[in-house]
Short mmCIF file of C-alpha atoms in Angstrom, two decimals:
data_model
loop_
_atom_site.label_atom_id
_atom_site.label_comp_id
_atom_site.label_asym_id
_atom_site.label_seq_id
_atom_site.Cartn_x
_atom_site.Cartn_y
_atom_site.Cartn_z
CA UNK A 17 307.30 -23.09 36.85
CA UNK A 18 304.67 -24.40 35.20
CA UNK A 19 301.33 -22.20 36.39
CA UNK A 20 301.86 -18.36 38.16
CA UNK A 21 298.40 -18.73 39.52
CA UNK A 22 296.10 -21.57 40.52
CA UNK A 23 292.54 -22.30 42.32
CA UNK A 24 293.22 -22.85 46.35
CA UNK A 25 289.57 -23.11 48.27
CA UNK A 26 287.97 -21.66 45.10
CA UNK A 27 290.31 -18.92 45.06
CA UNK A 28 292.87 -17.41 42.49
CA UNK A 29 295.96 -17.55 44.09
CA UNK A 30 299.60 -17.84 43.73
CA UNK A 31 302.32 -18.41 45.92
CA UNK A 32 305.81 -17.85 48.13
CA UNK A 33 308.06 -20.25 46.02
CA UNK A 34 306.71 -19.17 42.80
CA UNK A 35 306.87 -15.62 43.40
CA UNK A 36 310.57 -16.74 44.65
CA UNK A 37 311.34 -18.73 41.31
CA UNK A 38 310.11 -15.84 38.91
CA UNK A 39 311.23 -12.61 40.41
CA UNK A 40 314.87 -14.58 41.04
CA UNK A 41 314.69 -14.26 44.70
CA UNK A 42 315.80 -16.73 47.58
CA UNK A 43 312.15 -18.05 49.14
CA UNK A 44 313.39 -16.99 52.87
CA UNK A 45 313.94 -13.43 51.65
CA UNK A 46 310.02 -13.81 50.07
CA UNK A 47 308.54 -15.02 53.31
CA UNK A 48 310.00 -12.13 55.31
CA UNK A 49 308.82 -9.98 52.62
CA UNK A 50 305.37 -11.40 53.28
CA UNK A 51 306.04 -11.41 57.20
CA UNK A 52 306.16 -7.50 56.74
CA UNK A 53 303.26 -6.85 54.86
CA UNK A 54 301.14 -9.13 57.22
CA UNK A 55 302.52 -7.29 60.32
CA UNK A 56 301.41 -3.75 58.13
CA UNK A 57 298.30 -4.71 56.55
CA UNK A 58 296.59 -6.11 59.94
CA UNK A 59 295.18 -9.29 60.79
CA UNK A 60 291.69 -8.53 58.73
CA UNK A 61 293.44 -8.22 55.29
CA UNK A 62 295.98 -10.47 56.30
CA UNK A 63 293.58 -13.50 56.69
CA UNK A 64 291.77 -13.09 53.86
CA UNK A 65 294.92 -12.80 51.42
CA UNK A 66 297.53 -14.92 52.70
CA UNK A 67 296.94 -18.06 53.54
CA UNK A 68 300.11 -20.05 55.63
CA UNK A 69 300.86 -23.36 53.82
CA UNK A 70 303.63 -26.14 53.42
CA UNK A 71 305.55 -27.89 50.77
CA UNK A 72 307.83 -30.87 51.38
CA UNK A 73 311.95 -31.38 50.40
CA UNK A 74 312.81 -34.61 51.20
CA UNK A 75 309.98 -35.95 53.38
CA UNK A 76 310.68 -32.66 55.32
CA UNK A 77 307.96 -29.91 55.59
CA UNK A 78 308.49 -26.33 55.11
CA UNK A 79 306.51 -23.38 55.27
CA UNK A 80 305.08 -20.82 52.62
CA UNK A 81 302.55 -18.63 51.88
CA UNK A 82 299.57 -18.93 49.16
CA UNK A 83 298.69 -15.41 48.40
CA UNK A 84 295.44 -13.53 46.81
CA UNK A 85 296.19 -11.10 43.93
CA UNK A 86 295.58 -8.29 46.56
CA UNK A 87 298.31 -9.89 48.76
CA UNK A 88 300.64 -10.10 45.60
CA UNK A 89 300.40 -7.10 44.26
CA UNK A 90 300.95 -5.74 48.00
CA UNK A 91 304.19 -7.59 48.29
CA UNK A 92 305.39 -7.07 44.77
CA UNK A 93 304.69 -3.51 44.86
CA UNK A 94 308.40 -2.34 45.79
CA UNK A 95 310.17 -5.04 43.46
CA UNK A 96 310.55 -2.42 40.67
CA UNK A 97 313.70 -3.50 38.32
CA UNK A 98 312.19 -3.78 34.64
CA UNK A 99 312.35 -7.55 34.64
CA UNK A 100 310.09 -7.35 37.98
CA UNK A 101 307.68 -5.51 36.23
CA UNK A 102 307.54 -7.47 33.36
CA UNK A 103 307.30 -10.38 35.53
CA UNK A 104 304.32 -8.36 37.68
CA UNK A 105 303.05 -8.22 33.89
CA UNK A 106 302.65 -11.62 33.81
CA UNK A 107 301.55 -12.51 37.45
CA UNK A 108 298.23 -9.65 36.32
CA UNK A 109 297.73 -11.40 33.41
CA UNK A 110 297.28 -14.60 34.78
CA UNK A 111 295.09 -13.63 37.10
CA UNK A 112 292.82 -12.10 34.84
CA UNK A 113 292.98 -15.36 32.66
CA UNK A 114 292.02 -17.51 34.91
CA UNK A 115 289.10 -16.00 36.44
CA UNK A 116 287.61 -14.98 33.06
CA UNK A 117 288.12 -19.16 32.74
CA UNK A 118 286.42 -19.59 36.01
CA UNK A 119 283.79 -17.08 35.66
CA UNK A 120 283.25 -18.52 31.93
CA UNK A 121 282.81 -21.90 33.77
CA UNK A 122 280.34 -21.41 36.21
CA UNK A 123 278.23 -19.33 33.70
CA UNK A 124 278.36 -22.70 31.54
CA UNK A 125 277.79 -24.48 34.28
CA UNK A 126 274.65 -22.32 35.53
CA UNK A 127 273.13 -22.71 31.76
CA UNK A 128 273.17 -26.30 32.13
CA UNK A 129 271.67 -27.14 34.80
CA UNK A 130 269.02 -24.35 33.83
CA UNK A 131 268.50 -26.02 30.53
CA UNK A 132 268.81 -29.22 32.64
CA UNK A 133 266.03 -28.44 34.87
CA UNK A 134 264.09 -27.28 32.02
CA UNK A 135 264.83 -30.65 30.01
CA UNK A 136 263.29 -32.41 33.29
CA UNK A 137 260.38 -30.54 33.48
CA UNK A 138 259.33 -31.41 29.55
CA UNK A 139 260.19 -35.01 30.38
CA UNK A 140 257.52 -34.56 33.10
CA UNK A 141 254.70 -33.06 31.05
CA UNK A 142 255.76 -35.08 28.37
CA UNK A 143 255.57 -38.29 30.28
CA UNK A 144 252.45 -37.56 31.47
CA UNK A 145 250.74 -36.48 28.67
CA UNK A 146 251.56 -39.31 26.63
CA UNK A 147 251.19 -41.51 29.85
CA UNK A 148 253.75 -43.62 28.98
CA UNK A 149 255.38 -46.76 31.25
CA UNK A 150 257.80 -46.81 33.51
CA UNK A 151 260.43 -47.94 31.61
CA UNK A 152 259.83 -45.18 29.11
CA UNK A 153 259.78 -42.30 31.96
CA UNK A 154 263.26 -43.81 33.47
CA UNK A 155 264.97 -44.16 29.28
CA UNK A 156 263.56 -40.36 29.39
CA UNK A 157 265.26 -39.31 32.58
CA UNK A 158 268.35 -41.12 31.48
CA UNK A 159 268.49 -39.54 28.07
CA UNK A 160 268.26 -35.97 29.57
CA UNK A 161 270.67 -36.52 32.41
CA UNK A 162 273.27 -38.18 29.83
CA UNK A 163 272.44 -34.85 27.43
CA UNK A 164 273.70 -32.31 30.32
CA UNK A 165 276.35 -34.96 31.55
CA UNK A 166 274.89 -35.17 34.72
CA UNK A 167 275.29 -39.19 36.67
CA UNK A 168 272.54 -41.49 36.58
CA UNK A 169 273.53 -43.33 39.73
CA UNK A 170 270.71 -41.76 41.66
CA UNK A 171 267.80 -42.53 39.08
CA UNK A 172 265.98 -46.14 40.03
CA UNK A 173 267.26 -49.42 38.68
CA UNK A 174 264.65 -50.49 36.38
CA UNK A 175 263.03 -53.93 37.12
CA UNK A 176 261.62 -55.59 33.90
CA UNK A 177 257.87 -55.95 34.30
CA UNK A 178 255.20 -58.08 32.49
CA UNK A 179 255.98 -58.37 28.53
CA UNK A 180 253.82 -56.20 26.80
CA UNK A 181 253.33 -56.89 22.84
CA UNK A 182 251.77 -55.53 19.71
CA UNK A 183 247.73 -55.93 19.39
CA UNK A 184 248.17 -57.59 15.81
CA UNK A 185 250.05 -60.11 17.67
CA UNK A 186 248.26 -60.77 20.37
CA UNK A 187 244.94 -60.86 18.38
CA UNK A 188 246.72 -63.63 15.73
CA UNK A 189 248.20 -66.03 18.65
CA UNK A 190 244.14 -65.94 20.42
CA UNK A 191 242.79 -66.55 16.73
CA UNK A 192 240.95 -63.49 17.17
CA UNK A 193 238.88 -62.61 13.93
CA UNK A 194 239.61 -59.18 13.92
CA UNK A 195 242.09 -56.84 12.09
CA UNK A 196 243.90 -54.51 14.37
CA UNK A 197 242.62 -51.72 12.83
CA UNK A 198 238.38 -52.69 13.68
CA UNK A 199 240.40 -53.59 16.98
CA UNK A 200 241.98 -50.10 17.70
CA UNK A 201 238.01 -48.62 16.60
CA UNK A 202 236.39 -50.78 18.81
CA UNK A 203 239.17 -49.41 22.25
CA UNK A 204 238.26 -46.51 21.04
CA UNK A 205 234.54 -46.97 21.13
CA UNK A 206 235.06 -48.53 24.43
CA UNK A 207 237.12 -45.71 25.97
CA UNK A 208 240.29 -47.95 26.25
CA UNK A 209 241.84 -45.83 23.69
CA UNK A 210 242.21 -42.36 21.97
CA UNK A 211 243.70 -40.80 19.40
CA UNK A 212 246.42 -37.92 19.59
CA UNK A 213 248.13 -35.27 17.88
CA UNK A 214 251.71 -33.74 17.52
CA UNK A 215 253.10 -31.38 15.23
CA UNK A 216 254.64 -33.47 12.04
CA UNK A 217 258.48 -32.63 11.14
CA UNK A 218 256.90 -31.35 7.58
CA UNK A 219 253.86 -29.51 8.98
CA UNK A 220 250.37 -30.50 9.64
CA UNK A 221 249.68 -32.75 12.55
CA UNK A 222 250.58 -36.50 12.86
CA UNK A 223 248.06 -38.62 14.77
CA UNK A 224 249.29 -41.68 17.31
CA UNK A 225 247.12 -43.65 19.70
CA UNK A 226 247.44 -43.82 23.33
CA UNK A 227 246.31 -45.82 26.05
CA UNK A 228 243.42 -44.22 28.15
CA UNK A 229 243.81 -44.23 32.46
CA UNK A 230 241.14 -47.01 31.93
CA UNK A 231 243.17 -48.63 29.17
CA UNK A 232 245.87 -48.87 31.05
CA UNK A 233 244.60 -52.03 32.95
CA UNK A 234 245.22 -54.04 29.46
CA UNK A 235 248.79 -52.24 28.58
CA UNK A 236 250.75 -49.58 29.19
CA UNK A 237 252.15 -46.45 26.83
CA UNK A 238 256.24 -47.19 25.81
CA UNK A 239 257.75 -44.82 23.39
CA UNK A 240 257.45 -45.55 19.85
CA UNK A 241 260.75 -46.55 18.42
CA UNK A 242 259.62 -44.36 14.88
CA UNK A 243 259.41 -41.39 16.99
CA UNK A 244 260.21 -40.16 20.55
CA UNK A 245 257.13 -37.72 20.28
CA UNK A 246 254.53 -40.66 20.01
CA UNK A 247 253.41 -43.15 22.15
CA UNK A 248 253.16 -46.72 20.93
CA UNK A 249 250.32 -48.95 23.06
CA UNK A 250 251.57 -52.66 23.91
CA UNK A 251 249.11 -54.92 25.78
CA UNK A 252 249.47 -57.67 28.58
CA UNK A 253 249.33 -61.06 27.59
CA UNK A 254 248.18 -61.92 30.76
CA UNK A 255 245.07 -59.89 30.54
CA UNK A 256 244.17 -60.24 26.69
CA UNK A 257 241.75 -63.01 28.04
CA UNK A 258 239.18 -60.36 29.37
CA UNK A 259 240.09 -57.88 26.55
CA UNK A 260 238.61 -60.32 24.07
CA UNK A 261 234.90 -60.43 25.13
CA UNK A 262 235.02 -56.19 24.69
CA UNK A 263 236.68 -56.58 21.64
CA UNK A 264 234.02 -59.30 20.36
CA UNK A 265 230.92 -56.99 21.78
CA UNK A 266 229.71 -59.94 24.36
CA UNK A 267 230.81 -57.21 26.35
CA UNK A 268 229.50 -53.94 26.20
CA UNK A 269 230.56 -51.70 29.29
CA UNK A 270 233.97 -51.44 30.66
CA UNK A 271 233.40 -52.12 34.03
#
């Protein structure tokens, strides 16, 4: 016999032919020995600790009994030869191992979904206060739901949207006479952009710019790929065209 106890319905149980098998008794003697103790310990205990089952012999079902450590130890309790107690030995051991391993598992699975739940909420505050895109938020939710193990399937299939590139690019292929850096001063100037802070790896504070609400219009926020703590500001190619005239000053005002 391979396991003296196993989980039935979430419950530590054994059973009739393995009780049989290790205390070297025939099964029908086993089931009458549980037949008694059902007919003594009354139909409240009796339905809560043994549970009527089947197992099959060639295609052919027949009955047995699955059976709480209460209901074992009630109709173990007269086999008292020292091999049956050493075998009772055993049975109590089991039980005790495996729930300690099933109390030991839902503690570990409690903890992670706590540290789950608070992995979601820091991808919330984090999201928003770097006000990144959508595809960043969704690589964010995916990276904490693969950390804990828990399935994706449920999280929204991403749809690319408009390419967004560097401002140094963009600014070159419109012939722009501008370096990115006046660039960045001026969306800053103009409210389009801001600077930000977060604590560097060596102390101090690192600084990384980040799209405004207003900004957002031009671009969006994706994770820079240096570091997930910063944001990295890409731009719309499609709307560059009215960017320039802010950039230039023939602009003054975001309107």
């Amino acid at each position: 016999m391979n396991q003296l106890v196993f989980v039935e319905n979430n419950e530590v149980v054994t059973d009739s032919l393995t009780i049989a098998e290790m205390f070297g008794k025939e099964h029908k003697n086993v089931i009458r020995d549980i037949q008694t103790q059902i007919e003594y310990a009354g139909d409240e205990f009796s339905q809560l600790n043994f549970e009527p089952s089947t197992y099959k012999v060639r295609g052919k079902d027949y009955p047995k009994f699955n059976l709480t450590e209460d209901a074992f130890a009630l109709v173990v309790f007269s086999y008292n030869t020292k091999e049956a107690v050493q075998t009772k030995i055993k049975f109590i051991q089991e039980f005790k191992r495996m729930k300690e391993f099933i109390q030991k598992q839902a503690n570990t699975s409690l903890n992670n979904t706590i540290e789950f739940e608070k992995h979601l909420i820091g991808v919330k505050y984090t999201s928003e206060i770097l006000r990144v895109d959508e595809p960043s938020k969704i690589r964010m939710l995916e990276a904490a739901h693969n950390q804990h193990g828990v399935p994706t399937n449920h999280l929204p299939a991403y749809v690319e949207e408009e390419l967004k590139v560097s401002l140094t690019r963009l600014l070159k292929e419109h012939d722009v006479k501008m370096s990115a850096t006046k660039a960045n001063t001026r969306l800053i100037e103009l409210g389009l952009l801001e600077i930000k802070e977060r604590p560097g790896s060596k102390g101090g504070m690192k600084e990384f710019k980040s799209l405004t609400k207003e900004g957002q219009y031009y671009g969006s926020n994706a994770i820079s790929p240096h570091n997930s703590k910063e944001t990295q500001p890409l731009y719309y190619p499609s709307k560059f065209s009215e960017l320039i005239p802010l950039l230039i000053g023939q602009v003054k005002e975001v309107s």
